[in-house]
Short mmCIF file of C-alpha atoms in Angstrom, two decimals:
data_model
loop_
_atom_site.label_atom_id
_atom_site.label_comp_id
_atom_site.label_asym_id
_atom_site.label_seq_id
_atom_site.Cartn_x
_atom_site.Cartn_y
_atom_site.Cartn_z
CA MET U 1 75.32 -27.61 -47.25
CA SER U 2 75.74 -24.50 -49.44
CA ASP U 3 72.91 -22.88 -51.39
CA ASP U 4 74.27 -24.02 -54.76
CA ASN U 5 74.94 -27.58 -53.60
CA GLU U 6 71.43 -27.94 -52.11
CA ASN U 7 69.75 -26.77 -55.31
CA LYS U 8 72.00 -28.93 -57.54
CA ASP U 9 71.38 -31.94 -55.32
CA TYR U 10 67.62 -31.45 -55.66
CA GLU U 11 67.89 -31.16 -59.46
CA LYS U 12 70.02 -34.29 -59.64
CA ARG U 13 67.46 -36.30 -57.70
CA SER U 14 64.51 -34.94 -59.68
CA ASN U 15 66.22 -35.66 -63.02
CA GLU U 16 67.00 -39.30 -62.29
CA HIS U 17 63.67 -39.97 -64.00
CA HIS U 18 63.47 -38.97 -67.67
CA ASP U 19 61.75 -39.79 -70.91
CA VAL U 20 62.70 -43.01 -72.71
CA ASP U 21 61.70 -44.93 -75.81
CA PRO U 22 57.88 -44.81 -76.08
CA ASN U 23 57.84 -47.99 -78.14
CA VAL U 24 58.85 -50.17 -75.20
CA GLU U 25 55.82 -52.13 -73.95
CA LYS U 26 56.72 -51.72 -70.27
CA GLU U 27 58.18 -48.27 -70.62
CA LEU U 28 60.07 -47.26 -67.48
CA VAL U 29 60.32 -43.76 -66.10
CA GLY U 30 63.85 -43.97 -64.79
CA PRO U 31 66.97 -46.11 -64.85
CA ASP U 32 66.00 -47.92 -61.65
CA SER U 33 62.63 -49.02 -63.06
CA GLU U 34 60.61 -47.24 -60.37
CA LEU U 35 57.46 -46.27 -62.26
CA HIS U 36 56.06 -47.81 -65.45
CA ARG U 37 54.47 -45.84 -68.25
CA GLY U 38 51.28 -47.86 -68.24
CA LEU U 39 48.76 -45.13 -69.14
CA LYS U 40 47.70 -45.08 -72.79
CA ASN U 41 46.45 -42.07 -74.73
CA ARG U 42 42.79 -42.94 -74.10
CA HIS U 43 43.54 -43.26 -70.38
CA ALA U 44 45.15 -39.81 -70.28
CA GLN U 45 42.25 -38.32 -72.22
CA MET U 46 39.59 -39.76 -69.93
CA ILE U 47 41.52 -38.96 -66.74
CA SER U 48 41.64 -35.39 -68.00
CA ILE U 49 37.88 -35.45 -68.63
CA GLY U 50 37.13 -37.24 -65.36
CA GLY U 51 39.09 -34.59 -63.45
CA VAL U 52 36.72 -31.96 -64.84
CA ILE U 53 33.48 -33.82 -64.07
CA GLY U 54 32.90 -34.63 -60.42
CA THR U 55 30.46 -34.52 -57.54
CA GLY U 56 30.92 -30.73 -57.49
CA LEU U 57 29.07 -30.49 -60.81
CA PHE U 58 26.42 -33.04 -59.87
CA LEU U 59 25.78 -32.09 -56.23
CA GLY U 60 27.70 -28.91 -55.37
CA THR U 61 25.87 -26.79 -57.94
CA ALA U 62 22.71 -26.92 -55.78
CA LYS U 63 24.12 -24.68 -53.06
CA SER U 64 25.74 -22.44 -55.67
CA LEU U 65 22.42 -21.96 -57.47
CA ALA U 66 20.69 -21.15 -54.18
CA ALA U 67 23.43 -18.67 -53.27
CA GLY U 68 23.85 -16.79 -56.55
CA GLY U 69 20.86 -17.48 -58.77
CA PRO U 70 21.18 -18.63 -62.40
CA LEU U 71 23.21 -15.60 -63.56
CA GLY U 72 25.48 -15.63 -60.50
CA LEU U 73 26.02 -19.36 -61.03
CA LEU U 74 26.95 -18.86 -64.68
CA LEU U 75 29.28 -15.89 -64.08
CA GLY U 76 31.02 -17.54 -61.14
CA TYR U 77 31.71 -20.73 -63.08
CA LEU U 78 32.87 -18.77 -66.14
CA ILE U 79 35.57 -16.96 -64.15
CA VAL U 80 36.77 -20.07 -62.31
CA SER U 81 36.76 -21.97 -65.61
CA SER U 82 39.10 -19.40 -67.13
CA ALA U 83 41.45 -19.77 -64.14
CA CYS U 84 41.32 -23.56 -64.44
CA VAL U 85 42.18 -23.44 -68.15
CA SER U 86 45.10 -21.12 -67.32
CA VAL U 87 46.42 -23.62 -64.79
CA MET U 88 46.17 -26.46 -67.31
CA LEU U 89 48.00 -24.49 -70.02
CA CYS U 90 50.92 -23.97 -67.64
CA LEU U 91 50.82 -27.60 -66.59
CA GLY U 92 50.83 -28.75 -70.20
CA GLU U 93 53.98 -26.80 -71.05
CA LEU U 94 55.80 -28.03 -67.95
CA THR U 95 54.93 -31.72 -67.88
CA THR U 96 55.20 -32.27 -71.63
CA LEU U 97 58.82 -31.10 -71.58
CA LEU U 98 59.61 -32.84 -68.29
CA PRO U 99 57.19 -35.70 -67.46
CA VAL U 100 58.83 -36.51 -64.12
CA PRO U 101 57.57 -38.26 -60.97
CA GLY U 102 55.87 -35.77 -58.71
CA GLY U 103 54.79 -33.72 -61.73
CA GLN U 104 54.24 -30.06 -60.93
CA ILE U 105 55.62 -30.51 -57.39
CA THR U 106 59.03 -31.69 -58.61
CA LEU U 107 59.12 -29.00 -61.30
CA ALA U 108 58.43 -26.24 -58.75
CA GLY U 109 61.69 -27.26 -57.10
CA ARG U 110 63.50 -27.14 -60.42
CA PHE U 111 62.27 -23.75 -61.63
CA ILE U 112 61.45 -21.87 -58.41
CA ASP U 113 63.06 -23.21 -55.24
CA PRO U 114 63.30 -26.67 -53.62
CA ALA U 115 61.55 -25.11 -50.62
CA MET U 116 58.54 -24.37 -52.84
CA ALA U 117 58.40 -28.03 -53.90
CA PHE U 118 58.53 -29.10 -50.26
CA ALA U 119 55.71 -26.79 -49.12
CA MET U 120 53.63 -27.35 -52.24
CA GLY U 121 54.15 -31.13 -52.17
CA TRP U 122 53.17 -31.72 -48.57
CA ASN U 123 50.15 -29.41 -48.89
CA TYR U 124 49.09 -31.26 -52.03
CA TRP U 125 49.57 -34.63 -50.38
CA TYR U 126 47.51 -33.54 -47.38
CA SER U 127 44.79 -32.16 -49.63
CA TRP U 128 44.23 -35.46 -51.40
CA VAL U 129 44.92 -37.85 -48.54
CA VAL U 130 42.09 -36.15 -46.59
CA THR U 131 39.83 -35.87 -49.64
CA LEU U 132 39.96 -39.68 -50.02
CA PRO U 133 38.01 -40.44 -46.80
CA ALA U 134 35.67 -37.55 -47.59
CA GLU U 135 34.80 -39.16 -50.95
CA LEU U 136 34.35 -42.59 -49.33
CA SER U 137 31.94 -41.04 -46.84
CA ALA U 138 30.14 -39.21 -49.67
CA ALA U 139 29.73 -42.46 -51.59
CA ALA U 140 28.20 -44.13 -48.53
CA VAL U 141 25.74 -41.24 -48.12
CA LEU U 142 24.72 -41.63 -51.77
CA ILE U 143 23.81 -45.24 -51.08
CA ASN U 144 21.57 -44.01 -48.23
CA TYR U 145 19.26 -42.66 -50.95
CA TRP U 146 18.07 -46.24 -51.40
CA ASN U 147 18.82 -47.82 -48.02
CA ASP U 148 19.59 -46.00 -44.78
CA THR U 149 19.11 -48.96 -42.43
CA ILE U 150 22.66 -50.31 -42.85
CA ASN U 151 25.48 -48.59 -41.01
CA ASN U 152 27.58 -46.46 -43.35
CA ALA U 153 30.74 -48.15 -42.06
CA ALA U 154 29.79 -51.24 -44.09
CA TRP U 155 29.48 -49.26 -47.33
CA ILE U 156 32.72 -47.37 -46.62
CA THR U 157 34.52 -50.68 -46.14
CA ILE U 158 33.23 -52.18 -49.39
CA ILE U 159 33.95 -49.06 -51.46
CA GLY U 160 37.34 -48.55 -49.80
CA VAL U 161 38.49 -52.11 -50.48
CA VAL U 162 37.65 -51.79 -54.18
CA VAL U 163 39.46 -48.43 -54.42
CA VAL U 164 42.58 -49.85 -52.75
CA LEU U 165 42.58 -52.97 -54.95
CA ILE U 166 42.32 -50.87 -58.12
CA ASN U 167 45.39 -48.89 -57.12
CA PHE U 168 47.47 -51.84 -55.95
CA MET U 169 46.87 -53.64 -59.26
CA GLY U 170 49.11 -51.10 -60.99
CA THR U 171 48.95 -48.03 -63.19
CA ARG U 172 47.39 -49.80 -66.15
CA ALA U 173 44.52 -51.16 -64.04
CA PHE U 174 43.97 -47.72 -62.53
CA GLY U 175 43.93 -46.14 -65.99
CA GLU U 176 41.48 -48.72 -67.32
CA CYS U 177 39.10 -48.27 -64.38
CA GLU U 178 39.29 -44.49 -64.65
CA PHE U 179 38.55 -44.77 -68.37
CA TRP U 180 35.25 -46.52 -67.68
CA PHE U 181 34.42 -44.40 -64.62
CA ALA U 182 34.99 -41.24 -66.67
CA SER U 183 32.91 -42.66 -69.53
CA VAL U 184 29.94 -43.05 -67.16
CA LYS U 185 30.41 -39.47 -65.93
CA VAL U 186 30.53 -38.11 -69.50
CA ILE U 187 27.39 -40.02 -70.48
CA THR U 188 25.68 -38.78 -67.29
CA ILE U 189 26.38 -35.07 -67.78
CA ILE U 190 25.57 -35.19 -71.52
CA GLY U 191 22.33 -37.00 -70.68
CA LEU U 192 21.45 -34.42 -68.01
CA ILE U 193 22.14 -31.52 -70.40
CA ILE U 194 19.94 -33.05 -73.12
CA LEU U 195 17.23 -33.85 -70.57
CA GLY U 196 17.47 -30.29 -69.24
CA LEU U 197 16.83 -28.92 -72.72
CA VAL U 198 13.84 -31.25 -73.12
CA ILE U 199 12.42 -30.08 -69.77
CA ASP U 200 13.01 -26.40 -70.60
CA LEU U 201 11.30 -26.70 -73.99
CA GLY U 202 8.23 -28.42 -72.57
CA GLY U 203 8.99 -32.03 -73.44
CA ALA U 204 8.65 -33.36 -69.88
CA PRO U 205 5.47 -35.08 -68.58
CA ASP U 206 4.12 -31.77 -67.27
CA HIS U 207 4.52 -30.19 -70.77
CA ASP U 208 5.44 -26.88 -69.14
CA ARG U 209 7.62 -24.74 -71.43
CA LEU U 210 9.96 -22.92 -69.04
CA GLY U 211 12.24 -20.89 -71.32
CA PHE U 212 13.88 -18.18 -69.17
CA ARG U 213 11.01 -18.06 -66.67
CA TYR U 214 13.21 -18.62 -63.62
CA TRP U 215 15.55 -15.82 -64.72
CA HIS U 216 12.58 -13.45 -64.27
CA ASN U 217 10.83 -15.09 -61.34
CA PRO U 218 12.36 -15.52 -58.79
CA GLY U 219 15.15 -13.72 -60.71
CA ALA U 220 18.61 -13.99 -62.21
CA LEU U 221 20.46 -12.98 -59.01
CA THR U 222 19.74 -13.49 -55.32
CA GLN U 223 19.82 -11.13 -52.38
CA TYR U 224 22.46 -13.09 -50.51
CA HIS U 225 21.85 -13.56 -46.76
CA GLY U 226 19.09 -10.98 -46.96
CA ILE U 227 21.53 -8.23 -47.99
CA THR U 228 19.55 -5.80 -50.12
CA GLY U 229 20.42 -4.05 -53.37
CA SER U 230 23.45 -4.51 -55.59
CA THR U 231 25.63 -5.46 -52.60
CA GLY U 232 23.47 -8.50 -51.90
CA ARG U 233 23.49 -9.55 -55.55
CA PHE U 234 27.26 -9.19 -55.77
CA ALA U 235 27.68 -11.19 -52.54
CA GLY U 236 25.64 -14.02 -54.09
CA PHE U 237 27.82 -14.07 -57.19
CA TRP U 238 30.97 -13.93 -55.04
CA SER U 239 29.79 -16.87 -52.96
CA VAL U 240 29.38 -18.91 -56.14
CA LEU U 241 32.82 -17.91 -57.44
CA ILE U 242 34.65 -18.93 -54.25
CA GLY U 243 32.71 -22.16 -53.90
CA ALA U 244 33.05 -23.11 -57.57
CA ALA U 245 36.83 -23.20 -57.32
CA TYR U 246 36.71 -26.35 -55.23
CA ALA U 247 34.51 -28.08 -57.79
CA PHE U 248 37.37 -27.74 -60.30
CA LEU U 249 40.08 -29.13 -58.04
CA GLY U 250 41.35 -32.35 -59.57
CA THR U 251 41.82 -31.19 -63.15
CA GLU U 252 45.54 -30.86 -62.38
CA ILE U 253 45.82 -34.61 -61.62
CA LEU U 254 46.93 -34.96 -65.23
CA GLY U 255 50.31 -33.53 -64.18
CA MET U 256 50.79 -36.31 -61.65
CA THR U 257 50.09 -38.96 -64.31
CA ALA U 258 52.67 -37.57 -66.79
CA ALA U 259 55.46 -39.79 -65.45
CA GLU U 260 53.31 -42.88 -66.06
CA THR U 261 51.84 -41.91 -69.43
CA ARG U 262 53.14 -43.50 -72.60
CA ASN U 263 54.71 -41.08 -75.05
CA PRO U 264 53.87 -38.05 -72.86
CA THR U 265 55.20 -35.52 -75.37
CA LYS U 266 52.26 -36.41 -77.62
CA ASN U 267 49.57 -37.65 -75.26
CA ILE U 268 49.73 -34.95 -72.57
CA PRO U 269 49.24 -32.09 -75.10
CA LYS U 270 46.23 -33.92 -76.59
CA ALA U 271 44.62 -34.06 -73.16
CA VAL U 272 45.45 -30.43 -72.30
CA ARG U 273 44.20 -28.99 -75.61
CA GLY U 274 40.77 -30.45 -75.01
CA VAL U 275 40.35 -29.13 -71.45
CA TRP U 276 38.75 -25.82 -72.43
CA VAL U 277 36.28 -27.57 -74.73
CA ARG U 278 35.25 -29.98 -71.98
CA ILE U 279 34.88 -27.23 -69.42
CA LEU U 280 32.80 -25.18 -71.87
CA LEU U 281 30.60 -28.16 -72.74
CA PHE U 282 30.20 -29.84 -69.37
CA TYR U 283 30.43 -27.01 -66.85
CA ILE U 284 29.38 -23.81 -68.59
CA LEU U 285 26.63 -25.31 -70.73
CA GLY U 286 25.65 -27.53 -67.81
CA VAL U 287 25.18 -24.73 -65.25
CA PHE U 288 23.43 -22.58 -67.87
CA ILE U 289 20.86 -25.31 -68.53
CA LEU U 290 20.55 -25.95 -64.80
CA GLY U 291 19.68 -22.28 -64.21
CA LEU U 292 16.86 -22.59 -66.73
CA ILE U 293 15.12 -25.60 -65.21
CA CYS U 294 15.48 -25.11 -61.44
CA PRO U 295 14.55 -21.93 -59.50
CA TYR U 296 17.09 -20.78 -56.94
CA ASN U 297 14.45 -20.52 -54.20
CA ASP U 298 13.49 -24.21 -54.17
CA PRO U 299 14.02 -25.19 -50.48
CA ARG U 300 15.42 -28.61 -51.41
CA LEU U 301 18.58 -26.99 -52.80
CA VAL U 302 19.90 -26.33 -49.30
CA THR U 303 18.82 -29.56 -47.57
CA ASP U 304 22.38 -30.91 -47.90
CA THR U 305 21.43 -34.60 -47.81
CA GLY U 306 24.60 -35.48 -49.74
CA ASN U 307 22.71 -37.68 -52.21
CA ALA U 308 20.50 -37.23 -55.27
CA ALA U 309 17.71 -35.68 -53.17
CA SER U 310 19.74 -32.44 -52.83
CA SER U 311 21.01 -32.36 -56.42
CA ALA U 312 19.68 -29.42 -58.43
CA TRP U 313 19.51 -31.72 -61.46
CA VAL U 314 17.33 -34.25 -59.65
CA ILE U 315 15.17 -31.51 -58.13
CA ALA U 316 14.52 -30.14 -61.63
CA ILE U 317 13.68 -33.65 -62.89
CA GLN U 318 11.24 -34.19 -60.02
CA ARG U 319 9.60 -30.78 -60.60
CA SER U 320 8.92 -31.81 -64.20
CA GLY U 321 7.08 -34.96 -63.11
CA ILE U 322 9.68 -37.58 -64.11
CA LYS U 323 9.70 -40.44 -61.56
CA VAL U 324 12.42 -43.01 -62.35
CA LEU U 325 15.39 -40.91 -63.44
CA PRO U 326 16.38 -39.66 -59.95
CA HIS U 327 17.40 -43.22 -59.03
CA ILE U 328 19.47 -43.58 -62.21
CA ALA U 329 21.08 -40.20 -61.53
CA ASN U 330 22.00 -41.23 -57.99
CA ALA U 331 23.65 -44.38 -59.32
CA CYS U 332 25.71 -42.25 -61.70
CA PHE U 333 26.64 -39.87 -58.86
CA LEU U 334 27.79 -42.89 -56.86
CA THR U 335 30.06 -43.89 -59.74
CA SER U 336 31.50 -40.37 -59.73
CA ALA U 337 32.28 -40.49 -56.00
CA TRP U 338 33.80 -43.97 -56.39
CA SER U 339 35.99 -42.72 -59.22
CA ALA U 340 37.02 -39.69 -57.19
CA GLY U 341 38.11 -41.94 -54.33
CA SER U 342 40.29 -43.99 -56.67
CA SER U 343 41.86 -40.82 -58.13
CA ASP U 344 42.42 -39.37 -54.66
CA LEU U 345 44.38 -42.44 -53.57
CA TYR U 346 46.41 -42.46 -56.78
CA THR U 347 47.22 -38.74 -56.57
CA SER U 348 48.14 -38.69 -52.88
CA SER U 349 50.42 -41.73 -53.26
CA ARG U 350 52.18 -40.21 -56.31
CA ALA U 351 52.63 -36.89 -54.51
CA LEU U 352 54.30 -38.70 -51.61
CA TYR U 353 56.37 -40.77 -54.04
CA GLY U 354 57.51 -37.60 -55.81
CA LEU U 355 58.58 -36.03 -52.51
CA ALA U 356 60.48 -39.18 -51.54
CA SER U 357 62.23 -39.39 -54.93
CA THR U 358 63.70 -35.91 -54.39
CA GLY U 359 64.70 -36.54 -50.78
CA GLN U 360 61.88 -34.46 -49.25
CA ALA U 361 60.12 -37.46 -47.68
CA PRO U 362 61.48 -40.74 -46.22
CA LYS U 363 63.10 -42.86 -48.93
CA ILE U 364 60.94 -45.87 -48.14
CA PHE U 365 58.04 -44.13 -49.89
CA ALA U 366 60.00 -44.16 -53.17
CA ARG U 367 60.13 -47.97 -53.28
CA THR U 368 57.99 -49.75 -55.87
CA ASN U 369 56.98 -53.30 -56.73
CA SER U 370 57.35 -55.13 -60.05
CA ARG U 371 54.29 -53.35 -61.47
CA GLY U 372 55.87 -49.96 -60.82
CA THR U 373 53.46 -49.22 -57.97
CA PRO U 374 54.85 -47.20 -55.03
CA ILE U 375 53.53 -49.73 -52.52
CA TYR U 376 54.64 -48.09 -49.27
CA SER U 377 53.40 -44.69 -50.32
CA LEU U 378 50.13 -46.24 -51.47
CA ALA U 379 49.78 -48.26 -48.26
CA LEU U 380 50.16 -45.21 -46.02
CA CYS U 381 47.61 -43.21 -48.00
CA ALA U 382 45.20 -46.17 -47.99
CA ILE U 383 45.52 -46.55 -44.21
CA LEU U 384 44.74 -42.87 -43.74
CA GLY U 385 41.60 -43.45 -45.78
CA ALA U 386 40.25 -45.08 -42.60
CA LEU U 387 39.60 -41.52 -41.39
CA SER U 388 36.33 -41.91 -43.28
CA TYR U 389 35.00 -43.92 -40.34
CA MET U 390 35.13 -40.73 -38.28
CA GLY U 391 32.26 -39.43 -40.35
CA VAL U 392 30.05 -42.30 -39.17
CA SER U 393 30.05 -41.15 -35.55
CA ALA U 394 28.34 -37.88 -34.75
CA SER U 395 30.95 -37.09 -32.09
CA SER U 396 33.90 -37.46 -34.47
CA SER U 397 32.30 -36.16 -37.68
CA THR U 398 32.84 -32.55 -36.58
CA VAL U 399 36.59 -33.13 -36.29
CA PHE U 400 36.58 -34.91 -39.65
CA ASN U 401 34.83 -31.94 -41.26
CA TRP U 402 37.56 -29.67 -39.91
CA PHE U 403 40.20 -31.74 -41.69
CA SER U 404 38.13 -31.71 -44.88
CA ASN U 405 37.74 -27.92 -44.81
CA MET U 406 41.50 -27.51 -44.63
CA SER U 407 42.05 -29.78 -47.63
CA ALA U 408 40.23 -27.44 -50.03
CA VAL U 409 42.50 -24.43 -49.44
CA SER U 410 45.56 -26.71 -49.39
CA GLY U 411 44.56 -27.91 -52.86
CA MET U 412 44.33 -24.33 -54.15
CA PHE U 413 47.97 -23.80 -53.19
CA ASN U 414 48.82 -26.37 -55.86
CA TRP U 415 47.13 -24.19 -58.49
CA LEU U 416 49.11 -21.24 -57.16
CA GLY U 417 52.33 -23.24 -57.43
CA ILE U 418 51.58 -24.39 -61.00
CA CYS U 419 50.92 -20.83 -62.20
CA LEU U 420 54.01 -19.48 -60.44
CA THR U 421 56.14 -22.31 -61.86
CA GLY U 422 54.74 -21.57 -65.32
CA ILE U 423 55.70 -17.90 -64.98
CA ARG U 424 59.21 -18.71 -63.78
CA PHE U 425 59.57 -21.35 -66.51
CA ARG U 426 58.83 -18.78 -69.22
CA GLN U 427 61.21 -16.28 -67.57
CA GLY U 428 63.93 -18.92 -67.69
CA LEU U 429 63.32 -19.60 -71.38
CA LYS U 430 63.53 -15.89 -72.17
CA ALA U 431 66.69 -15.35 -70.10
CA GLN U 432 68.46 -18.21 -71.86
CA GLY U 433 67.32 -17.26 -75.36
CA ILE U 434 65.09 -20.31 -75.88
CA LYS U 435 62.01 -19.73 -78.00
CA PRO U 436 58.70 -21.11 -76.66
CA GLU U 437 58.14 -22.54 -80.14
CA ASN U 438 60.92 -25.02 -79.35
CA LEU U 439 58.80 -26.61 -76.64
CA PRO U 440 57.04 -29.88 -77.57
CA TYR U 441 53.86 -28.10 -76.42
CA TYR U 442 53.31 -24.39 -75.83
CA SER U 443 50.42 -21.96 -75.68
CA LYS U 444 50.36 -18.44 -77.11
CA LEU U 445 48.28 -17.42 -74.09
CA THR U 446 51.10 -18.00 -71.61
CA PRO U 447 52.60 -16.41 -69.58
CA TYR U 448 49.57 -14.06 -69.55
CA ALA U 449 47.25 -16.93 -68.71
CA ALA U 450 49.57 -17.89 -65.85
CA TRP U 451 49.27 -14.41 -64.34
CA TRP U 452 45.49 -14.55 -64.74
CA GLY U 453 45.29 -17.93 -63.04
CA LEU U 454 47.66 -16.82 -60.27
CA MET U 455 45.58 -13.71 -59.55
CA TRP U 456 42.32 -15.60 -59.18
CA THR U 457 43.91 -18.39 -57.16
CA VAL U 458 45.27 -15.85 -54.66
CA VAL U 459 41.84 -14.19 -54.48
CA ILE U 460 40.12 -17.53 -53.84
CA ILE U 461 42.59 -18.44 -51.09
CA ILE U 462 42.22 -15.07 -49.35
CA PHE U 463 38.41 -15.13 -49.53
CA ALA U 464 38.11 -18.86 -48.77
CA ASP U 465 35.78 -18.28 -45.82
CA TRP U 466 34.69 -14.69 -46.32
CA GLU U 467 31.13 -15.46 -45.25
CA VAL U 468 32.14 -15.69 -41.57
CA PHE U 469 32.68 -11.92 -41.65
CA LEU U 470 29.02 -11.25 -42.46
CA LYS U 471 26.93 -9.94 -39.59
CA GLY U 472 25.78 -12.73 -37.30
CA ASN U 473 27.65 -15.39 -39.30
CA TRP U 474 30.88 -15.71 -37.32
CA ASP U 475 32.13 -19.28 -36.81
CA HIS U 476 35.57 -19.58 -35.23
CA ALA U 477 35.95 -23.28 -36.15
CA SER U 478 35.18 -22.58 -39.81
CA PHE U 479 37.52 -19.58 -39.84
CA ILE U 480 40.44 -21.52 -38.35
CA THR U 481 40.06 -24.61 -40.53
CA ASN U 482 39.75 -22.62 -43.77
CA TYR U 483 42.59 -20.20 -43.10
CA PHE U 484 45.04 -22.41 -41.19
CA PRO U 485 46.55 -23.78 -44.46
CA ILE U 486 47.82 -20.27 -45.33
CA PRO U 487 50.28 -19.85 -42.43
CA PHE U 488 51.02 -23.58 -42.56
CA PHE U 489 52.16 -23.28 -46.19
CA PHE U 490 54.53 -20.42 -45.40
CA ILE U 491 55.87 -22.17 -42.28
CA MET U 492 56.66 -25.20 -44.45
CA TYR U 493 58.28 -23.03 -47.13
CA PHE U 494 60.43 -20.82 -44.93
CA GLY U 495 61.19 -23.66 -42.49
CA TYR U 496 62.66 -25.81 -45.27
CA LYS U 497 64.40 -22.81 -46.80
CA PHE U 498 66.05 -21.87 -43.50
CA TRP U 499 67.02 -25.43 -42.58
CA HIS U 500 68.45 -26.38 -45.99
CA LYS U 501 69.53 -22.88 -46.98
CA THR U 502 68.00 -23.10 -50.45
CA LYS U 503 67.78 -20.13 -52.76
CA TRP U 504 65.38 -18.79 -55.37
CA ILE U 505 66.68 -20.15 -58.68
CA ALA U 506 67.75 -17.37 -61.05
CA ALA U 507 66.22 -17.50 -64.54
CA SER U 508 69.69 -17.61 -66.12
CA GLU U 509 70.64 -20.63 -63.96
CA MET U 510 67.61 -22.83 -64.64
CA ASP U 511 68.44 -26.26 -66.02
CA PHE U 512 66.97 -26.75 -69.51
CA VAL U 513 69.33 -29.60 -70.39
CA THR U 514 69.25 -32.48 -67.93
CA GLY U 515 66.66 -35.14 -68.72
CA ILE U 516 65.18 -33.20 -71.66
CA THR U 517 65.12 -35.07 -74.97
CA SER U 518 62.05 -33.59 -76.63
CA TRP U 519 62.97 -30.09 -77.88
CA LYS U 520 61.48 -29.28 -81.25
CA GLU U 521 63.85 -28.59 -84.10
CA GLN U 522 63.32 -25.17 -85.68
#
């Protein structure tokens, strides 16, 4: 097949699904009624919020605080937040104009190269299909906070069955469950922030007014791994920055829901516009308050129990003399992990569906039932969720952790692809004389924001496991599992490119006609 024919064939397949009348109750994505637009505005809004708030904010911040101190924690999260917002601005422009199945993956093939969609899509699918069992295992560990006498396999089974049922009930059921899951997460983080202020100002049972005490003693920055001077302090901050990136993975799920969101040209922009506010409120304010109420040298921060006992929030609550709230917090963390599992299954199945709909995965995975659910794609991803049982056995948990480590870097390649697609998208508009103001949604910060996000994403991928290079810290298993996704991505890209002889799509040849019905009139 020639270069031109391969690229045109990909575009034809990806454009079989386009926007239709938003007033139809069971709005369909394409002429063959594959997916239904069952997600309402409130669903899209809360999925966007839920993608921002996760176990990374509740549990992962403990290790980050111990590594970088309160100032290192704040600076690291500020930088990654700016990269995350940049990714979402690009995603908003792309998926509002073309809310297609496969979201950003399909659009990478339309505006960059079908080979990019192939590599990006399979990496993204792998990232989330492995994250699903990790979240199921995490949820089981959270339950151990109350009862560790029952084998975790029982909890994994119960949680897994509920997650699978939610997804098989259809998009509307998934959206409704995510709405309530996200609501609990929002209430939890707002409650923790308010409680943190109360503790800091001396309103806790111990009546100890903390202020900025922990910024002075033990200090605002750590001496990471015993490295002295400014080098050690910078290393602590850098550790936070690299680790924080994985806490933000999942915000881009909104792009995968675009094809199933009602009236996406209005509802997707609403969700995207609020991302920076939510990140500022929940993450930046949250980690700032956390740095005020918990010292970075508390030994419990690095116990890594996986439940509320190792949460910096809970540690701060316990230090202040509050007894009951840690149990309530753990219940809320469990809800977060449960929600994450449901989102992981949804996202991985839609990624596989998107690949199948463009001919880059077996066609059977593009089949749907009467509810518009890609049942075969969903079934495969659900079956692979059984990998969570590997975490129960000590002998197999090591192998499972290897797979989980690889999923984080694989997920970052999706951010890279979104930013690169956003840059190419704007280049195409400019080459064809189309003003960004004609887009149903555009940001004045792009394409500059796209370049900013791309730069930091590349940095995070390159330094994914930089700590193994510190003296006495070498771990060959950690090195291989964290860096293997890099050559794997390029093997996928160039392998597909060589086999199908695809080409990089010129800006002047990009298709801004097919399937687009939402240009603004100027």
